[in-house]
XYZ file of C-alpha atoms in Angstrom:
662
model
C 100.567 88.808 88.888
C 101.480 88.769 85.205
C 105.114 88.806 84.039
C 106.729 89.760 80.707
C 110.438 89.983 79.801
C 113.489 90.723 77.596
C 117.038 90.637 75.606
C 122.473 89.652 72.208
C 124.840 87.111 71.348
C 127.964 86.207 73.162
C 129.198 84.323 76.196
C 127.959 86.364 79.129
C 129.569 84.664 82.076
C 132.646 86.872 82.226
C 133.685 88.683 79.047
C 130.650 90.140 77.304
C 130.025 91.454 73.803
C 126.732 93.222 73.207
C 124.881 94.549 70.233
C 124.725 98.293 70.070
C 121.355 99.796 69.387
C 118.553 102.015 70.483
C 117.167 102.033 73.991
C 114.629 99.357 74.790
C 111.017 100.291 74.235
C 109.102 97.021 74.055
C 108.879 95.055 77.293
C 108.400 91.424 78.223
C 105.192 90.838 80.158
C 104.781 89.003 83.449
C 101.229 89.301 84.683
C 97.862 87.926 85.559
C 95.620 90.441 83.855
C 94.937 90.640 80.141
C 96.680 93.585 78.477
C 95.836 94.428 74.861
C 98.786 94.554 72.474
C 98.138 98.174 71.642
C 98.584 99.098 75.283
C 101.734 97.010 75.633
C 103.189 98.856 72.661
C 102.569 102.234 74.306
C 104.341 101.356 77.549
C 107.763 102.809 76.756
C 110.020 104.276 79.436
C 109.441 107.834 78.336
C 105.687 107.357 77.973
C 103.605 108.235 81.014
C 102.507 104.796 82.174
C 99.358 105.919 83.956
C 97.221 104.009 81.427
C 99.283 100.825 81.466
C 96.669 98.523 82.969
C 93.233 98.580 84.454
C 90.730 96.731 86.603
C 87.305 96.068 85.120
C 83.875 96.591 86.655
C 84.636 99.685 88.718
C 82.373 102.715 88.951
C 83.137 106.360 89.624
C 81.867 108.182 92.675
C 82.968 111.796 93.143
C 83.024 113.348 96.583
C 83.032 117.021 97.426
C 86.148 118.880 98.437
C 86.876 121.026 101.445
C 89.719 123.420 101.949
C 93.003 121.693 102.743
C 94.334 121.870 106.272
C 97.793 123.431 106.574
C 99.476 121.897 109.609
C 102.122 123.685 111.597
C 105.234 122.062 112.929
C 104.096 122.666 116.503
C 100.683 121.100 115.943
C 102.026 117.896 114.436
C 103.900 116.521 117.418
C 101.053 117.251 119.794
C 98.450 115.401 117.736
C 100.180 112.038 117.426
C 97.590 109.781 118.955
C 96.247 106.381 118.029
C 93.844 106.547 115.130
C 94.790 110.117 114.230
C 95.056 111.246 110.626
C 97.483 113.822 109.261
C 96.789 115.947 106.175
C 99.663 117.186 104.028
C 100.142 118.511 100.528
C 103.028 116.087 99.976
C 104.044 112.900 101.766
C 107.513 111.423 101.287
C 108.192 107.827 102.311
C 111.905 107.495 102.980
C 114.629 109.835 104.245
C 117.517 109.051 101.898
C 118.922 111.411 99.287
C 115.919 111.074 96.953
C 113.281 111.744 99.595
C 115.076 114.623 101.283
C 116.063 116.369 98.043
C 112.473 116.147 96.797
C 111.069 117.357 100.116
C 113.232 120.462 100.059
C 111.913 121.424 96.625
C 108.196 120.726 97.084
C 108.251 122.420 100.503
C 108.289 125.696 98.577
C 104.771 124.861 97.432
C 103.110 123.252 100.442
C 103.451 121.193 103.591
C 105.540 118.025 103.522
C 105.545 114.948 105.734
C 108.749 112.910 105.608
C 107.910 109.440 106.892
C 110.925 107.366 107.847
C 111.096 103.837 109.202
C 113.875 104.405 111.715
C 116.120 107.397 112.402
C 116.221 109.943 109.553
C 119.829 109.113 108.708
C 119.252 105.338 108.557
C 119.115 104.824 104.804
C 121.149 103.314 101.988
C 122.395 106.826 101.257
C 124.168 106.924 104.601
C 126.067 103.734 103.729
C 127.097 104.820 100.210
C 130.872 105.029 100.293
C 131.973 105.638 96.718
C 130.384 108.862 95.522
C 128.334 110.530 92.823
C 129.299 110.134 89.173
C 129.040 113.308 87.088
C 130.801 114.923 84.143
C 132.756 117.723 85.823
C 136.125 117.450 84.051
C 136.870 119.144 80.669
C 138.370 115.923 79.289
C 135.188 113.993 80.101
C 131.870 114.181 78.236
C 128.199 113.384 78.642
C 128.513 111.023 75.672
C 131.282 109.088 77.430
C 129.275 108.817 80.642
C 126.279 107.636 78.624
C 128.384 105.027 76.836
C 129.825 103.686 80.092
C 126.337 103.493 81.628
C 124.872 101.640 78.652
C 127.792 99.193 78.394
C 127.596 98.412 82.110
C 123.812 98.039 81.773
C 124.298 95.365 79.084
C 122.514 97.564 76.512
C 119.215 97.240 78.349
C 119.240 100.875 79.487
C 116.742 103.335 78.092
C 118.873 105.801 76.121
C 116.587 108.779 76.698
C 116.728 108.233 80.454
C 120.508 107.807 80.351
C 120.901 111.045 78.402
C 118.694 112.957 80.828
C 120.541 111.721 83.908
C 124.063 112.200 82.517
C 123.179 115.669 81.206
C 121.449 116.968 84.328
C 123.749 115.236 86.825
C 126.469 117.917 87.046
C 123.943 120.600 88.029
C 122.493 118.344 90.731
C 125.992 117.908 92.210
C 126.587 121.660 92.115
C 123.322 122.145 93.985
C 124.540 119.837 96.745
C 127.750 121.842 97.046
C 125.732 125.063 97.237
C 123.696 123.502 100.054
C 126.855 122.826 102.051
C 127.919 119.301 101.094
C 131.692 119.108 101.381
C 133.525 116.951 98.833
C 137.231 116.191 98.515
C 139.425 118.552 96.507
C 142.827 117.985 94.968
C 145.992 120.019 95.431
C 144.939 122.218 92.507
C 141.835 123.274 94.387
C 139.453 121.490 92.029
C 137.168 118.635 93.006
C 139.053 115.372 93.353
C 137.429 112.990 90.900
C 137.911 109.268 91.495
C 137.474 106.436 89.009
C 135.553 103.227 89.601
C 134.850 100.002 87.735
C 133.130 100.496 84.388
C 134.041 104.193 84.098
C 136.373 105.379 81.320
C 137.143 108.670 83.109
C 137.721 110.026 86.582
C 134.259 111.410 87.368
C 133.346 110.279 90.903
C 132.761 113.177 93.292
C 133.384 111.900 96.813
C 133.948 112.736 100.469
C 136.693 110.243 101.302
C 134.877 106.882 101.598
C 131.829 108.354 103.371
C 130.153 110.297 100.562
C 126.613 109.211 101.329
C 126.996 110.209 104.955
C 128.149 113.698 103.957
C 125.281 114.180 101.505
C 122.792 112.947 104.097
C 124.225 115.360 106.664
C 123.862 118.357 104.372
C 120.314 117.452 103.338
C 119.124 116.722 106.883
C 120.463 120.080 108.079
C 118.548 121.845 105.321
C 115.375 119.852 106.067
C 115.607 120.665 109.752
C 115.624 124.371 108.951
C 112.619 124.228 106.629
C 109.388 125.181 108.466
C 107.213 123.399 105.897
C 108.812 119.952 106.373
C 107.734 117.670 109.225
C 109.798 114.584 110.030
C 108.026 111.485 111.369
C 110.617 109.087 112.750
C 109.980 105.407 113.486
C 106.865 105.357 111.315
C 106.624 102.109 109.360
C 104.674 102.534 106.116
C 102.233 99.636 105.790
C 100.093 100.183 102.694
C 99.202 102.917 100.263
C 95.628 104.193 100.322
C 94.126 103.895 96.857
C 90.812 104.137 95.060
C 89.639 103.375 91.540
C 88.387 105.877 88.979
C 87.318 103.625 86.132
C 90.533 102.151 84.783
C 92.755 104.452 86.844
C 94.181 103.752 90.285
C 94.615 106.858 92.422
C 96.781 107.184 95.531
C 95.621 109.370 98.427
C 97.932 108.557 101.277
C 99.557 105.876 103.361
C 98.882 103.984 106.573
C 101.743 103.777 109.057
C 102.338 102.660 112.593
C 104.692 104.273 115.030
C 107.052 101.507 116.141
C 108.078 103.507 119.205
C 104.574 104.124 120.557
C 102.723 101.247 118.852
C 100.143 103.673 117.474
C 98.550 103.678 114.025
C 98.845 106.952 112.090
C 97.186 107.638 108.732
C 98.612 110.217 106.330
C 96.319 111.738 103.710
C 98.056 113.593 100.899
C 97.405 114.587 97.311
C 100.904 113.465 96.321
C 103.035 110.568 97.576
C 106.711 110.131 96.737
C 108.050 106.633 97.363
C 111.757 106.902 98.137
C 112.021 103.923 100.461
C 115.101 102.175 99.053
C 115.637 98.576 98.034
C 115.149 95.025 99.255
C 118.626 93.753 100.068
C 117.383 91.760 103.052
C 115.695 89.158 100.883
C 119.245 87.747 101.031
C 121.123 86.688 104.177
C 124.192 88.804 103.374
C 123.682 92.350 102.187
C 125.404 95.710 102.432
C 121.996 97.339 102.979
C 120.939 98.593 106.426
C 118.256 96.613 108.312
C 115.491 98.926 107.055
C 115.922 97.686 103.446
C 113.155 95.077 103.375
C 111.483 96.070 100.114
C 108.602 97.913 101.776
C 108.113 100.454 98.991
C 108.244 97.974 96.116
C 105.814 95.638 97.886
C 103.399 98.449 98.792
C 103.428 99.751 95.236
C 102.836 96.264 93.817
C 99.878 95.742 96.124
C 98.561 99.154 95.077
C 98.515 98.064 91.401
C 101.739 99.800 90.319
C 103.719 98.299 87.444
C 107.024 96.668 88.489
C 109.999 96.164 86.168
C 113.401 94.388 85.914
C 113.316 92.714 89.328
C 115.623 89.894 88.191
C 118.578 92.298 88.164
C 119.881 92.145 91.729
C 123.335 93.630 91.992
C 125.750 91.754 94.219
C 128.580 94.021 95.255
C 131.805 92.085 94.606
C 133.590 93.259 97.714
C 131.949 93.183 101.136
C 134.166 92.561 104.127
C 134.437 88.815 104.834
C 134.431 88.680 108.626
C 135.718 85.113 108.801
C 138.926 86.217 107.070
C 139.719 88.895 109.658
C 142.406 88.309 112.321
C 139.837 89.279 114.972
C 136.293 88.324 114.006
C 133.335 90.449 115.185
C 131.855 89.044 118.378
C 128.293 89.440 117.068
C 126.933 88.797 113.599
C 126.448 92.005 111.606
C 122.959 93.089 110.625
C 124.426 94.157 107.303
C 127.757 93.442 105.640
C 130.443 96.123 105.715
C 131.005 97.473 102.225
C 134.451 97.797 100.696
C 133.876 100.506 98.118
C 134.437 100.101 94.388
C 136.901 102.977 94.666
C 139.488 100.684 96.291
C 139.755 98.823 92.988
C 139.514 102.131 91.146
C 142.564 103.342 93.069
C 144.578 100.285 92.064
C 143.381 97.525 94.394
C 144.109 94.008 93.086
C 142.065 90.850 93.652
C 143.816 87.599 94.573
C 142.540 84.166 95.489
C 143.818 82.543 98.668
C 146.667 81.043 96.627
C 147.761 84.654 95.990
C 147.015 84.330 92.285
C 145.641 87.415 90.569
C 142.585 86.119 88.713
C 140.601 89.009 87.185
C 142.722 89.296 83.968
C 141.654 85.722 83.119
C 137.989 86.736 83.146
C 137.986 90.201 81.586
C 140.459 92.488 79.821
C 139.437 95.308 82.165
C 140.571 93.180 85.123
C 139.610 94.790 88.463
C 137.985 97.722 86.628
C 135.367 95.520 84.958
C 131.715 96.238 85.858
C 130.373 94.818 89.098
C 128.441 91.934 87.564
C 131.600 90.617 85.873
C 133.722 90.957 89.017
C 131.066 89.365 91.241
C 130.707 86.337 88.927
C 134.476 86.030 88.694
C 134.835 85.933 92.471
C 131.925 83.504 92.726
C 133.650 81.229 90.191
C 136.927 81.343 92.124
C 135.223 80.504 95.398
C 133.422 77.512 93.885
C 136.448 76.173 91.992
C 138.790 76.441 94.961
C 136.172 75.737 97.658
C 137.260 78.928 99.436
C 135.110 81.218 101.580
C 136.551 84.568 100.444
C 139.139 86.239 98.211
C 141.621 89.023 98.949
C 141.619 92.664 97.862
C 145.058 94.217 98.176
C 145.944 97.899 97.995
C 148.963 97.717 100.287
C 151.285 98.481 97.348
C 149.965 102.053 97.297
C 151.410 104.817 99.516
C 150.149 104.486 103.068
C 149.070 108.114 103.446
C 147.125 108.020 100.189
C 145.245 104.894 101.262
C 144.403 106.362 104.668
C 143.320 109.677 103.140
C 141.015 108.069 100.573
C 139.597 105.268 102.738
C 139.670 106.339 106.401
C 136.387 104.616 107.301
C 137.414 101.281 105.764
C 140.876 101.490 107.314
C 139.393 102.135 110.749
C 136.939 99.217 110.456
C 139.731 96.858 109.409
C 141.973 98.026 112.254
C 139.181 97.315 114.732
C 139.524 93.692 113.690
C 143.299 93.496 113.676
C 143.953 94.175 109.988
C 146.036 97.030 108.563
C 144.899 97.522 104.945
C 148.047 99.529 104.191
C 150.085 96.362 104.869
C 147.688 93.437 104.449
C 145.055 92.401 101.906
C 141.383 92.695 102.868
C 139.238 89.519 102.880
C 136.168 90.142 100.700
C 133.128 88.276 99.401
C 130.120 89.308 97.251
C 126.944 90.484 99.009
C 123.518 91.639 97.833
C 123.810 95.354 97.270
C 121.319 97.065 94.949
C 118.012 96.441 93.186
C 118.233 97.621 89.582
C 114.529 96.873 89.198
C 111.621 98.378 91.050
C 108.507 100.462 90.505
C 108.362 101.412 86.849
C 108.730 105.174 86.424
C 108.579 107.664 83.586
C 110.985 110.530 82.969
C 109.437 112.615 85.751
C 109.221 109.874 88.348
C 105.538 109.253 87.566
C 103.994 105.813 87.880
C 100.806 104.305 86.467
C 99.141 105.064 89.829
C 97.920 108.643 89.753
C 99.423 110.767 92.522
C 102.232 108.268 93.178
C 105.803 109.173 92.240
C 109.015 107.245 92.844
C 112.722 108.090 93.076
C 115.884 106.326 94.187
C 116.436 102.593 94.486
C 112.727 101.811 94.801
C 112.246 103.068 91.227
C 113.067 101.458 87.893
C 113.668 104.406 85.578
C 115.524 102.580 82.817
C 118.886 104.126 83.746
C 120.598 101.024 85.087
C 119.386 98.449 82.595
C 120.713 95.020 83.512
C 123.477 96.290 85.789
C 124.060 99.592 87.573
C 127.263 101.459 86.776
C 129.171 102.315 89.955
C 128.146 105.605 91.627
C 125.164 106.127 89.314
C 122.692 105.431 92.130
C 123.046 108.682 94.080
C 123.094 110.518 90.753
C 119.828 108.910 89.624
C 118.195 109.704 92.969
C 119.171 113.369 92.746
C 118.054 113.784 89.143
C 114.684 112.056 89.492
C 113.887 113.655 92.842
C 114.268 116.993 91.089
C 112.372 115.951 87.947
C 109.394 114.736 89.989
C 108.858 118.137 91.584
C 106.947 120.048 88.895
C 104.431 117.304 88.023
C 103.902 116.742 91.753
C 103.196 120.424 92.307
C 100.840 120.509 89.322
C 98.964 117.488 90.643
C 98.771 118.943 94.138
C 97.347 122.230 92.878
C 94.673 120.487 90.827
C 93.680 117.975 93.527
C 91.815 118.584 96.769
C 90.873 116.074 99.430
C 87.926 116.148 101.783
C 88.574 115.832 105.510
C 86.324 112.788 105.463
C 88.921 111.048 103.294
C 90.508 109.543 106.377
C 87.417 107.448 107.037
C 87.184 106.021 103.523
C 89.331 102.973 104.303
C 89.293 100.562 107.262
C 92.210 101.254 109.543
C 94.960 98.783 110.460
C 94.971 97.585 114.028
C 97.788 96.707 116.393
C 97.639 93.049 117.566
C 97.577 93.911 121.279
C 94.460 91.790 121.822
C 96.424 88.603 121.089
C 98.437 88.894 124.284
C 102.182 89.006 124.836
C 102.724 85.225 124.816
C 101.073 84.734 121.422
C 102.838 87.790 119.999
C 106.213 86.515 121.170
C 105.557 83.174 119.483
C 104.595 84.932 116.265
C 107.711 87.116 116.355
C 109.998 84.141 117.011
C 108.491 82.072 114.197
C 108.569 85.041 111.829
C 112.279 85.549 112.464
C 112.894 81.872 111.701
C 110.869 82.135 108.489
C 112.838 85.210 107.479
C 116.092 83.276 107.722
C 114.580 80.388 105.773
C 113.474 82.723 102.973
C 116.901 84.366 102.839
C 118.566 80.964 102.650
C 116.327 79.931 99.733
C 117.120 83.142 97.853
C 120.880 82.799 98.367
C 120.937 79.123 97.414
C 118.617 79.217 94.399
C 118.414 82.854 93.237
C 121.993 84.041 93.695
C 124.784 85.213 91.399
C 124.537 82.171 89.079
C 121.087 80.710 88.366
C 119.327 77.919 86.475
C 115.720 77.273 85.494
C 115.504 74.224 87.751
C 116.830 76.133 90.739
C 114.536 79.087 90.094
C 111.500 76.797 89.904
C 112.637 75.123 93.106
C 112.863 78.536 94.738
C 109.397 79.431 93.495
C 107.947 76.246 94.977
C 109.788 76.521 98.292
C 108.909 80.189 98.747
C 105.243 79.485 98.016
C 105.129 76.646 100.525
C 106.990 78.655 103.166
C 104.692 81.626 102.766
C 101.529 79.543 103.051
C 102.902 77.760 106.119
C 103.785 81.098 107.756
C 100.425 82.669 106.983
C 98.591 79.617 108.339
C 100.634 79.890 111.527
C 99.724 83.576 111.878
C 96.014 83.155 111.336
C 95.771 80.028 113.472
C 97.200 82.113 116.301
C 94.503 84.737 115.937
C 96.244 87.149 113.574
C 93.826 89.112 111.385
C 94.670 90.357 107.858
C 94.252 93.962 109.034
C 96.718 93.595 111.907
C 100.151 95.199 111.698
C 103.445 94.589 113.461
C 107.041 95.323 112.490
C 108.317 91.755 112.045
C 105.149 90.507 110.352
C 104.874 93.454 107.950
C 108.539 93.259 107.004
C 108.153 89.531 106.402
C 105.120 90.216 104.252
C 107.157 92.619 102.113
C 110.150 90.301 101.885
C 107.928 87.504 100.561
C 106.399 89.853 98.018
C 109.773 91.090 96.718
C 111.323 87.614 96.654
C 108.445 86.355 94.510
C 108.820 89.320 92.151
C 112.537 88.561 91.706
C 111.963 84.866 91.047
C 109.073 85.505 88.652
C 111.138 87.981 86.636
C 114.183 85.709 86.588
C 112.124 82.801 85.260
C 110.740 84.999 82.498
C 114.176 86.056 81.171
C 115.480 83.177 79.070
C 118.922 84.612 78.371
C 121.876 85.834 80.380
C 122.336 89.573 80.562
C 124.101 91.751 83.088
C 123.298 90.710 86.624
C 121.059 87.837 85.521
C 123.241 84.872 84.576
C 121.628 81.481 84.024
C 123.488 78.338 83.001
C 120.516 77.224 80.862
C 120.691 80.319 78.635
C 124.333 81.461 78.851
C 124.205 83.938 75.955
C 122.770 87.379 75.382
C 120.041 87.355 72.743
C 119.299 90.554 70.834
C 115.634 89.702 70.347
C 115.279 89.490 74.128
C 116.844 92.909 74.803
C 113.674 94.094 76.520
C 112.723 95.094 80.060
C 110.742 92.702 82.222
C 107.364 94.100 83.228
C 105.156 92.770 86.009
C 101.515 93.755 86.071
C 99.627 93.115 89.300
C 96.818 90.653 89.682
C 93.539 91.169 91.488
C 93.839 93.483 94.508
C 91.727 91.115 96.595
C 93.109 87.696 95.674
C 96.372 85.994 96.462
C 98.392 85.742 99.628
C 98.644 88.301 102.415
C 101.910 89.630 100.976
C 100.350 90.442 97.617
C 97.129 92.181 98.633
C 96.403 95.382 100.507
C 95.136 95.224 104.073
C 91.914 96.822 102.863
C 90.064 96.579 99.578
C 90.634 99.652 97.387
C 87.631 101.949 97.440
C 85.691 102.335 94.218
C 85.457 106.107 94.246
C 87.378 109.226 93.472
C 87.880 111.450 96.498
C 88.301 114.561 94.379
C 90.634 115.610 91.610
C 88.330 118.004 89.766
C 90.956 119.809 87.711
C 93.199 116.858 86.905
C 94.013 116.563 83.213
C 94.878 112.942 82.503
C 96.402 113.858 79.147
C 99.382 115.289 81.020
C 100.636 111.820 81.807
C 100.366 110.760 78.189
C 102.539 113.639 77.025
C 105.322 113.204 79.575
């Protein structure tokens, strides 16, 4: 792959001063294919990036088109058999807020498959405690929300994207309310708006400390009632199905396997929306659910999509530190329990174990500083004092107010012998959110034709170098809605032959290897996963250095080669698929993307702090861009299971100039 990068002038470690200026338009480059300067110049956030890169030596081959099959809900469940193919107008990978909101809109125009890795509710959305930020108070303004977003993003945000999201956000929240989402109201009957770190106003719409769960509930109920939407649970998305039309890459579907039945299922669709979430599990401690293994980012990278800003991994400052609880959990958690930003927004104070309040020494905003500042401050305290956690105290606030605002957190603490209305909560930073991802334009479009992205898997330019609290659900809602019209236009101008399903070799389940060999592979893969997570935490954590990043790069490369050799020596074939192996493949891919991007950025900005370049540099205020390498070279994690086909299935009415004008 080929990497390129970006961005002031001031000590970045804790207090930060940034240059004000226009949104970033010129990216750094990190890649393995030659890209002419004229094309680099055109790749702005607002420019449709469909022409961003190409692969030479490909020919066009047009196939004829048949009428599209319109499946019914009753026919779908009965036809789930090994090797079967499903045809839909739209396919959505992921069942969080972005995927479900998009599905509900495009379902008015055609059939929709929602492909989800586990249960429909198992997504980052369901674990989002804080809320949705939106300008819904007369004393607030879009300009203020924009300013807060750009400051938190260390001036790396794209201003046009920020303006779009902050302007359209209030309507997206109102739509949720109209759909039945129930948010907290104050005594005056108006929405209760909370305040979180980095925000200058109270603008967080919430449902106690379970906002994501409430939004997910409302969306899933609406999806269940829609006759045009078909939910496919426990379907792990393996690879996107692509072909080449000259310099363009086109997406026609996705291969999956049903983890419950161990059957391979291929989905053919004119439009794919990736809404698969982030990659928190490249680290050993994360607030993300177990499904967050970077599947969407890795699939898109293998399918020749442009990736951006992967060095900006947000570590939430306050995850519950189990070892500080009076009664520790008997079993290790699959994901850390999040203590929402809103606790600090409601007046929570951070202390070290010596009961010294430390945040005012790092930043004038104290506990209300942006997440990157608070996370580095806690990290510094832990290292200086050789402690394992710090304390977050809100016991000075009225008991009933605390219980009303944070019932879920209070209940979790009580389960482990701690009363947060009387005692401080032990907390520690944990990997939380990927600010980078698949590079998207203002309508969720990517450089791969027919592929759209929304939610955490996407890099829209909104978050810059650090996401402002509660802007994630907002971004997902806005871009899910903005992706609808171009998706519908593409669907109406594109038709796929029934023979499309046979155009690519199909993945195979590794049943032929036998249970003993498979068990050995699974056991070794789980060990390798822990080793990779340990490398990322030790060398690519909150504070970085060039030496440590290069060490990580070397260790990850060696570990991946050793793991792949183990697989193939035990009879594993590159076209075989299994849950543990495919997740491991994606984790390796995402870890390498993070390290590569971090090495390219020779400054400290937002979430990326390196001791070798501790200042922000205005000339480097640019996004990092990763172009893919050859689709057939490299390791198993970086290439598709099958070689992309050199033909165009059929998009007879597609006008490529649309992308250029977006």
